[in-house]
């Protein structure tokens, strides 16, 4: 290539780009070392977690029996009247707190007040009958005394007449007295004897009258007792026109209204003792073998997420739930399929009044029962048996 005079010489060719110096990057061996360290650390953490979980399960978890078939309950009382009548007043509102003895419902009491007054009047009439019968007895006793006195006079007169006849009979035989005199004496004797017989009959009649009066007195007393019983029933009916609460709790399911006609047994409302709420957990029959009364229980109520309540086993049902069903299963007929049964377990809740106020019957609960106490006791029993 030729060049022009006076011009600088140009290089023959230049590269398209000049490479920049590269940044410092770890070597491939360093990357593999860091990844291996992380994996080893994660493995160690996983092993520690697994060891802790296994230790926890071995010491506690394998002794815990759980179920979510558990519900809060309370021994509610259905309030119903004992008598019929129209509702004149309702003293309580829905969800109101009541105490034992508080009035709940008032029924129309007018007809029961009239019945009570009539029963009291009957009592007065029966008492008057008793007084009259007692007066009749006293009168008959006086009549008996009078007739007995007359009988005594008649007896004396009859004896005297008989003596006169015996005394005059020899005289008449000798002719010292006339036969007319004997006839008069005999007639007097016969009249005296007849009077004596009549007075004796009067005494018997008076005694019969006092027996009749005594029977009337006993009848009047029995009628008085019946009237008093009727009065007590009328007073009880009058008292029952006001329906009272037999326990403390909250009013629920109130269907009674003013003006409603109710019959005995008509459901008006329900009193729920929310302060005495307890838990019934239905465990499988394969879970209750190591459960004992007094074992601790942890509960998680669905309505209180994040809160764990505590309690203890209070009692066990005397049979599985199927045994108390309306139609119990009959396993001796037809084809048989074994079904795991559930045993209702009653659990007492240990909590304060503030928490108990939000524990309503019917809420769902998850239950965990710690059965370690039973297993430890069984182990001690087995050890003693082996030593024996």
Tab-separated table of N, CA and C in Angstrom, residues 145-249:
chain	number	residue	atom	x	y	z
A	145	UNK	N	-129.379	-41.293	130.080
A	145	UNK	CA	-129.440	-41.136	131.535
A	145	UNK	C	-130.890	-41.019	132.012
A	146	UNK	N	-131.714	-40.303	131.253
A	146	UNK	CA	-133.118	-40.143	131.637
A	146	UNK	C	-133.867	-41.466	131.547
A	147	UNK	N	-133.683	-42.186	130.477
A	147	UNK	CA	-134.388	-43.457	130.316
A	147	UNK	C	-133.886	-44.494	131.312
A	148	UNK	N	-132.599	-44.434	131.614
A	148	UNK	CA	-132.090	-45.351	132.637
A	148	UNK	C	-132.711	-45.047	134.007
A	149	UNK	N	-132.906	-43.755	134.332
A	149	UNK	CA	-133.580	-43.401	135.591
A	149	UNK	C	-135.026	-43.878	135.590
A	150	UNK	N	-135.714	-43.682	134.475
A	150	UNK	CA	-137.089	-44.156	134.378
A	150	UNK	C	-137.149	-45.677	134.475
A	151	UNK	N	-136.125	-46.320	133.884
A	151	UNK	CA	-136.087	-47.784	133.981
A	151	UNK	C	-135.904	-48.225	135.429
A	152	UNK	N	-135.084	-47.475	136.176
A	152	UNK	CA	-134.868	-47.817	137.583
A	152	UNK	C	-136.167	-47.633	138.391
A	153	UNK	N	-136.906	-46.548	138.121
A	153	UNK	CA	-138.188	-46.334	138.800
A	153	UNK	C	-139.170	-47.449	138.448
A	154	UNK	N	-139.176	-47.818	137.200
A	154	UNK	CA	-140.079	-48.880	136.768
A	154	UNK	C	-139.706	-50.208	137.428
A	155	UNK	N	-138.417	-50.429	137.593
A	155	UNK	CA	-137.976	-51.669	138.225
A	155	UNK	C	-138.424	-51.706	139.688
A	156	UNK	N	-138.293	-50.577	140.357
A	156	UNK	CA	-138.734	-50.516	141.765
A	156	UNK	C	-140.259	-50.717	141.853
A	157	UNK	N	-140.988	-50.068	140.960
A	157	UNK	CA	-142.453	-50.205	140.978
A	157	UNK	C	-142.861	-51.639	140.676
A	158	UNK	N	-142.178	-52.268	139.722
A	158	UNK	CA	-142.533	-53.651	139.391
A	158	UNK	C	-142.215	-54.583	140.538
A	159	UNK	N	-141.074	-54.320	141.214
A	159	UNK	CA	-140.737	-55.174	142.367
A	159	UNK	C	-141.770	-54.999	143.495
A	160	UNK	N	-142.171	-53.752	143.718
A	160	UNK	CA	-143.165	-53.496	144.764
A	160	UNK	C	-144.500	-54.159	144.413
A	161	UNK	N	-144.919	-54.075	143.164
A	161	UNK	CA	-146.181	-54.688	142.763
A	161	UNK	C	-146.123	-56.198	142.911
A	162	UNK	N	-144.979	-56.777	142.576
A	162	UNK	CA	-144.850	-58.234	142.721
A	162	UNK	C	-144.902	-58.633	144.193
A	163	UNK	N	-144.251	-57.828	145.035
A	163	UNK	CA	-144.294	-58.124	146.469
A	163	UNK	C	-145.730	-58.014	147.017
A	164	UNK	N	-146.466	-57.033	146.549
A	164	UNK	CA	-147.847	-56.879	147.002
A	164	UNK	C	-148.707	-58.079	146.626
A	165	UNK	N	-148.493	-58.573	145.435
A	165	UNK	CA	-149.273	-59.743	144.998
A	165	UNK	C	-148.928	-60.946	145.866
A	166	UNK	N	-147.644	-61.129	146.159
A	166	UNK	CA	-147.259	-62.277	146.975
A	166	UNK	C	-147.777	-62.126	148.417
A	167	UNK	N	-147.793	-60.896	148.913
A	167	UNK	CA	-148.248	-60.692	150.291
A	167	UNK	C	-149.775	-60.884	150.438
A	168	UNK	N	-150.516	-60.435	149.445
A	168	UNK	CA	-151.975	-60.532	149.554
A	168	UNK	C	-152.533	-61.869	149.085
A	169	UNK	N	-151.767	-62.642	148.382
A	169	UNK	CA	-152.293	-63.930	147.885
A	169	UNK	C	-152.728	-64.848	149.031
A	170	UNK	N	-151.972	-65.016	150.161
A	170	UNK	CA	-152.452	-65.877	151.252
A	170	UNK	C	-153.702	-65.321	151.932
A	171	UNK	N	-153.790	-64.014	152.017
A	171	UNK	CA	-154.958	-63.425	152.654
A	171	UNK	C	-156.225	-63.676	151.840
A	172	UNK	N	-156.066	-63.602	150.573
A	172	UNK	CA	-157.221	-63.851	149.716
A	172	UNK	C	-157.630	-65.316	149.795
A	173	UNK	N	-156.606	-66.191	149.932
A	173	UNK	CA	-156.930	-67.621	150.030
A	173	UNK	C	-157.715	-67.934	151.317
A	174	UNK	N	-157.450	-67.174	152.383
A	174	UNK	CA	-158.152	-67.408	153.665
A	174	UNK	C	-159.448	-66.629	153.734
A	175	UNK	N	-159.672	-65.753	152.731
A	175	UNK	CA	-160.879	-64.966	152.710
A	175	UNK	C	-160.763	-63.648	153.418
A	176	UNK	N	-159.543	-63.314	153.868
A	176	UNK	CA	-159.361	-62.025	154.552
A	176	UNK	C	-159.433	-60.861	153.561
A	177	UNK	N	-159.122	-61.076	152.339
A	177	UNK	CA	-159.215	-60.057	151.302
A	177	UNK	C	-160.056	-60.609	150.154
A	178	UNK	N	-160.620	-59.689	149.431
A	178	UNK	CA	-161.470	-60.107	148.323
A	178	UNK	C	-160.620	-60.394	147.096
A	179	UNK	N	-161.231	-61.103	146.168
A	179	UNK	CA	-160.523	-61.424	144.921
A	179	UNK	C	-160.342	-60.187	144.058
A	180	UNK	N	-161.241	-59.195	144.214
A	180	UNK	CA	-161.059	-57.973	143.447
A	180	UNK	C	-159.746	-57.278	143.817
A	181	UNK	N	-159.398	-57.346	145.093
A	181	UNK	CA	-158.134	-56.744	145.527
A	181	UNK	C	-156.962	-57.436	144.887
A	182	UNK	N	-157.016	-58.749	144.758
A	182	UNK	CA	-155.932	-59.507	144.113
A	182	UNK	C	-155.842	-59.145	142.641
A	183	UNK	N	-157.004	-58.939	142.038
A	183	UNK	CA	-156.997	-58.587	140.619
A	183	UNK	C	-156.371	-57.218	140.411
A	184	UNK	N	-156.695	-56.270	141.311
A	184	UNK	CA	-156.090	-54.953	141.199
A	184	UNK	C	-154.567	-55.014	141.361
A	185	UNK	N	-154.146	-55.792	142.373
A	185	UNK	CA	-152.694	-55.907	142.597
A	185	UNK	C	-151.992	-56.585	141.407
A	186	UNK	N	-152.673	-57.593	140.876
A	186	UNK	CA	-152.064	-58.284	139.714
A	186	UNK	C	-151.974	-57.356	138.523
A	187	UNK	N	-153.030	-56.540	138.327
A	187	UNK	CA	-153.004	-55.590	137.210
A	187	UNK	C	-151.901	-54.564	137.403
A	188	UNK	N	-151.755	-54.073	138.654
A	188	UNK	CA	-150.685	-53.112	138.918
A	188	UNK	C	-149.307	-53.719	138.655
A	189	UNK	N	-149.158	-54.983	139.036
A	189	UNK	CA	-147.862	-55.657	138.793
A	189	UNK	C	-147.585	-55.772	137.308
A	190	UNK	N	-148.617	-56.186	136.562
A	190	UNK	CA	-148.409	-56.354	135.120
A	190	UNK	C	-148.087	-55.014	134.459
A	191	UNK	N	-148.761	-53.939	134.881
A	191	UNK	CA	-148.478	-52.618	134.326
A	191	UNK	C	-147.049	-52.168	134.663
A	192	UNK	N	-146.647	-52.447	135.913
A	192	UNK	CA	-145.275	-52.081	136.298
A	192	UNK	C	-144.252	-52.847	135.477
A	193	UNK	N	-144.503	-54.126	135.248
A	193	UNK	CA	-143.574	-54.914	134.413
A	193	UNK	C	-143.541	-54.400	132.978
A	194	UNK	N	-144.735	-54.014	132.486
A	194	UNK	CA	-144.773	-53.487	131.116
A	194	UNK	C	-144.027	-52.163	131.030
A	195	UNK	N	-144.224	-51.328	132.052
A	195	UNK	CA	-143.499	-50.044	132.068
A	195	UNK	C	-141.998	-50.280	132.140
A	196	UNK	N	-141.589	-51.265	132.934
A	196	UNK	CA	-140.157	-51.609	133.020
A	196	UNK	C	-139.615	-52.047	131.670
A	197	UNK	N	-140.385	-52.874	130.961
A	197	UNK	CA	-139.945	-53.335	129.642
A	197	UNK	C	-139.849	-52.165	128.658
A	198	UNK	N	-140.869	-51.235	128.757
A	198	UNK	CA	-140.839	-50.088	127.854
A	198	UNK	C	-139.629	-49.197	128.134
A	199	UNK	N	-139.354	-48.988	129.413
A	199	UNK	CA	-138.181	-48.156	129.742
A	199	UNK	C	-136.876	-48.829	129.338
A	200	UNK	N	-136.792	-50.146	129.440
A	200	UNK	CA	-135.596	-50.865	128.975
A	200	UNK	C	-135.419	-50.704	127.469
A	201	UNK	N	-136.572	-50.784	126.754
A	201	UNK	CA	-136.499	-50.584	125.301
A	201	UNK	C	-136.070	-49.163	124.968
A	202	UNK	N	-136.555	-48.192	125.785
A	202	UNK	CA	-136.157	-46.803	125.551
A	202	UNK	C	-134.661	-46.614	125.769
A	203	UNK	N	-134.093	-47.316	126.757
A	203	UNK	CA	-132.641	-47.242	126.991
A	203	UNK	C	-131.888	-47.802	125.786
A	204	UNK	N	-132.349	-48.948	125.270
A	204	UNK	CA	-131.691	-49.534	124.091
A	204	UNK	C	-131.794	-48.608	122.884
A	205	UNK	N	-132.975	-47.980	122.731
A	205	UNK	CA	-133.135	-47.068	121.588
A	205	UNK	C	-132.216	-45.859	121.719
A	206	UNK	N	-132.090	-45.345	122.944
A	206	UNK	CA	-131.204	-44.196	123.153
A	206	UNK	C	-129.760	-44.572	122.873
A	207	UNK	N	-129.374	-45.765	123.273
A	207	UNK	CA	-127.999	-46.222	122.985
A	207	UNK	C	-127.792	-46.397	121.480
A	208	UNK	N	-128.827	-46.887	120.786
A	208	UNK	CA	-128.715	-47.011	119.330
A	208	UNK	C	-128.600	-45.634	118.681
A	209	UNK	N	-129.342	-44.663	119.227
A	209	UNK	CA	-129.254	-43.309	118.694
A	209	UNK	C	-127.865	-42.713	118.875
A	210	UNK	N	-127.221	-42.976	120.001
A	210	UNK	CA	-125.873	-42.437	120.212
A	210	UNK	C	-124.862	-43.104	119.284
A	211	UNK	N	-125.093	-44.391	118.966
A	211	UNK	CA	-124.226	-45.053	117.995
A	211	UNK	C	-124.394	-44.438	116.614
A	212	UNK	N	-125.683	-44.120	116.265
A	212	UNK	CA	-125.932	-43.474	114.971
A	212	UNK	C	-125.298	-42.085	114.921
A	213	UNK	N	-125.428	-41.336	116.043
A	213	UNK	CA	-124.821	-40.015	116.089
A	213	UNK	C	-123.307	-40.098	115.997
A	214	UNK	N	-122.711	-41.112	116.604
A	214	UNK	CA	-121.253	-41.303	116.518
A	214	UNK	C	-120.834	-41.598	115.089
A	215	UNK	N	-121.643	-42.407	114.366
A	215	UNK	CA	-121.340	-42.688	112.960
A	215	UNK	C	-121.440	-41.417	112.123
A	216	UNK	N	-122.467	-40.590	112.405
A	216	UNK	CA	-122.592	-39.320	111.695
A	216	UNK	C	-121.411	-38.407	111.992
A	217	UNK	N	-120.921	-38.439	113.223
A	217	UNK	CA	-119.753	-37.636	113.577
A	217	UNK	C	-118.527	-38.098	112.800
A	218	UNK	N	-118.339	-39.426	112.716
A	218	UNK	CA	-117.196	-39.949	111.959
A	218	UNK	C	-117.318	-39.588	110.483
A	219	UNK	N	-118.558	-39.659	109.952
A	219	UNK	CA	-118.766	-39.287	108.565
A	219	UNK	C	-118.469	-37.804	108.340
A	220	UNK	N	-118.908	-36.968	109.265
A	220	UNK	CA	-118.653	-35.538	109.137
A	220	UNK	C	-117.156	-35.242	109.188
A	221	UNK	N	-116.431	-35.950	110.037
A	221	UNK	CA	-114.988	-35.751	110.108
A	221	UNK	C	-114.307	-36.195	108.816
A	222	UNK	N	-114.751	-37.313	108.246
A	222	UNK	CA	-114.184	-37.762	106.974
A	222	UNK	C	-114.471	-36.744	105.868
A	223	UNK	N	-115.714	-36.203	105.870
A	223	UNK	CA	-116.040	-35.183	104.884
A	223	UNK	C	-115.208	-33.922	105.096
A	224	UNK	N	-114.898	-33.614	106.342
A	224	UNK	CA	-114.036	-32.465	106.620
A	224	UNK	C	-112.636	-32.694	106.067
A	225	UNK	N	-112.106	-33.897	106.246
A	225	UNK	CA	-110.778	-34.205	105.703
A	225	UNK	C	-110.789	-34.105	104.183
A	226	UNK	N	-111.877	-34.603	103.549
A	226	UNK	CA	-111.968	-34.490	102.089
A	226	UNK	C	-112.043	-33.028	101.661
A	227	UNK	N	-112.808	-32.221	102.410
A	227	UNK	CA	-112.913	-30.796	102.078
A	227	UNK	C	-111.579	-30.097	102.259
A	228	UNK	N	-110.842	-30.449	103.313
A	228	UNK	CA	-109.528	-29.842	103.526
A	228	UNK	C	-108.557	-30.243	102.412
A	229	UNK	N	-108.622	-31.516	101.981
A	229	UNK	CA	-107.770	-31.940	100.866
A	229	UNK	C	-108.137	-31.188	99.590
A	230	UNK	N	-109.448	-31.000	99.363
A	230	UNK	CA	-109.875	-30.231	98.190
A	230	UNK	C	-109.396	-28.787	98.285
A	231	UNK	N	-109.424	-28.222	99.503
A	231	UNK	CA	-108.942	-26.850	99.682
A	231	UNK	C	-107.443	-26.762	99.421
A	232	UNK	N	-106.695	-27.769	99.882
A	232	UNK	CA	-105.250	-27.766	99.619
A	232	UNK	C	-104.979	-27.855	98.121
A	233	UNK	N	-105.753	-28.695	97.419
A	233	UNK	CA	-105.583	-28.797	95.974
A	233	UNK	C	-105.934	-27.479	95.289
A	234	UNK	N	-107.028	-26.849	95.757
A	234	UNK	CA	-107.410	-25.564	95.169
A	234	UNK	C	-106.353	-24.506	95.434
A	235	UNK	N	-105.796	-24.513	96.647
A	235	UNK	CA	-104.741	-23.540	96.966
A	235	UNK	C	-103.488	-23.831	96.131
A	236	UNK	N	-103.199	-25.123	95.929
A	236	UNK	CA	-102.049	-25.489	95.098
A	236	UNK	C	-102.267	-25.041	93.656
A	237	UNK	N	-103.487	-25.243	93.150
A	237	UNK	CA	-103.782	-24.780	91.789
A	237	UNK	C	-103.653	-23.263	91.691
A	238	UNK	N	-104.104	-22.577	92.741
A	238	UNK	CA	-103.999	-21.116	92.729
A	238	UNK	C	-102.534	-20.684	92.740
A	239	UNK	N	-101.713	-21.368	93.527
A	239	UNK	CA	-100.282	-21.045	93.543
A	239	UNK	C	-99.627	-21.351	92.201
A	240	UNK	N	-100.121	-22.393	91.528
A	240	UNK	CA	-99.526	-22.794	90.257
A	240	UNK	C	-99.908	-21.861	89.109
A	241	UNK	N	-100.787	-20.891	89.368
A	241	UNK	CA	-101.066	-19.918	88.313
A	241	UNK	C	-99.853	-19.034	88.036
A	242	UNK	N	-98.923	-18.991	88.962
A	242	UNK	CA	-97.640	-18.307	88.728
A	242	UNK	C	-96.570	-19.378	88.567
A	243	UNK	N	-95.981	-19.461	87.393
A	243	UNK	CA	-94.954	-20.464	87.100
A	243	UNK	C	-93.598	-19.873	87.473
A	244	UNK	N	-92.891	-20.571	88.366
A	244	UNK	CA	-91.592	-20.097	88.846
A	244	UNK	C	-90.464	-20.930	88.229
A	245	UNK	N	-89.296	-20.351	88.204
A	245	UNK	CA	-88.108	-21.061	87.736
A	245	UNK	C	-87.569	-21.947	88.855
A	246	UNK	N	-87.223	-23.174	88.502
A	246	UNK	CA	-86.715	-24.105	89.509
A	246	UNK	C	-85.188	-24.082	89.589
A	247	UNK	N	-84.526	-23.390	88.670
A	247	UNK	CA	-83.074	-23.303	88.706
A	247	UNK	C	-82.645	-21.996	88.064
A	248	UNK	N	-81.382	-21.661	88.260
A	248	UNK	CA	-80.850	-20.444	87.674
A	248	UNK	C	-80.285	-20.700	86.291
A	249	UNK	N	-80.339	-19.682	85.455
A	249	UNK	CA	-79.808	-19.821	84.105
A	249	UNK	C	-80.328	-18.719	83.204
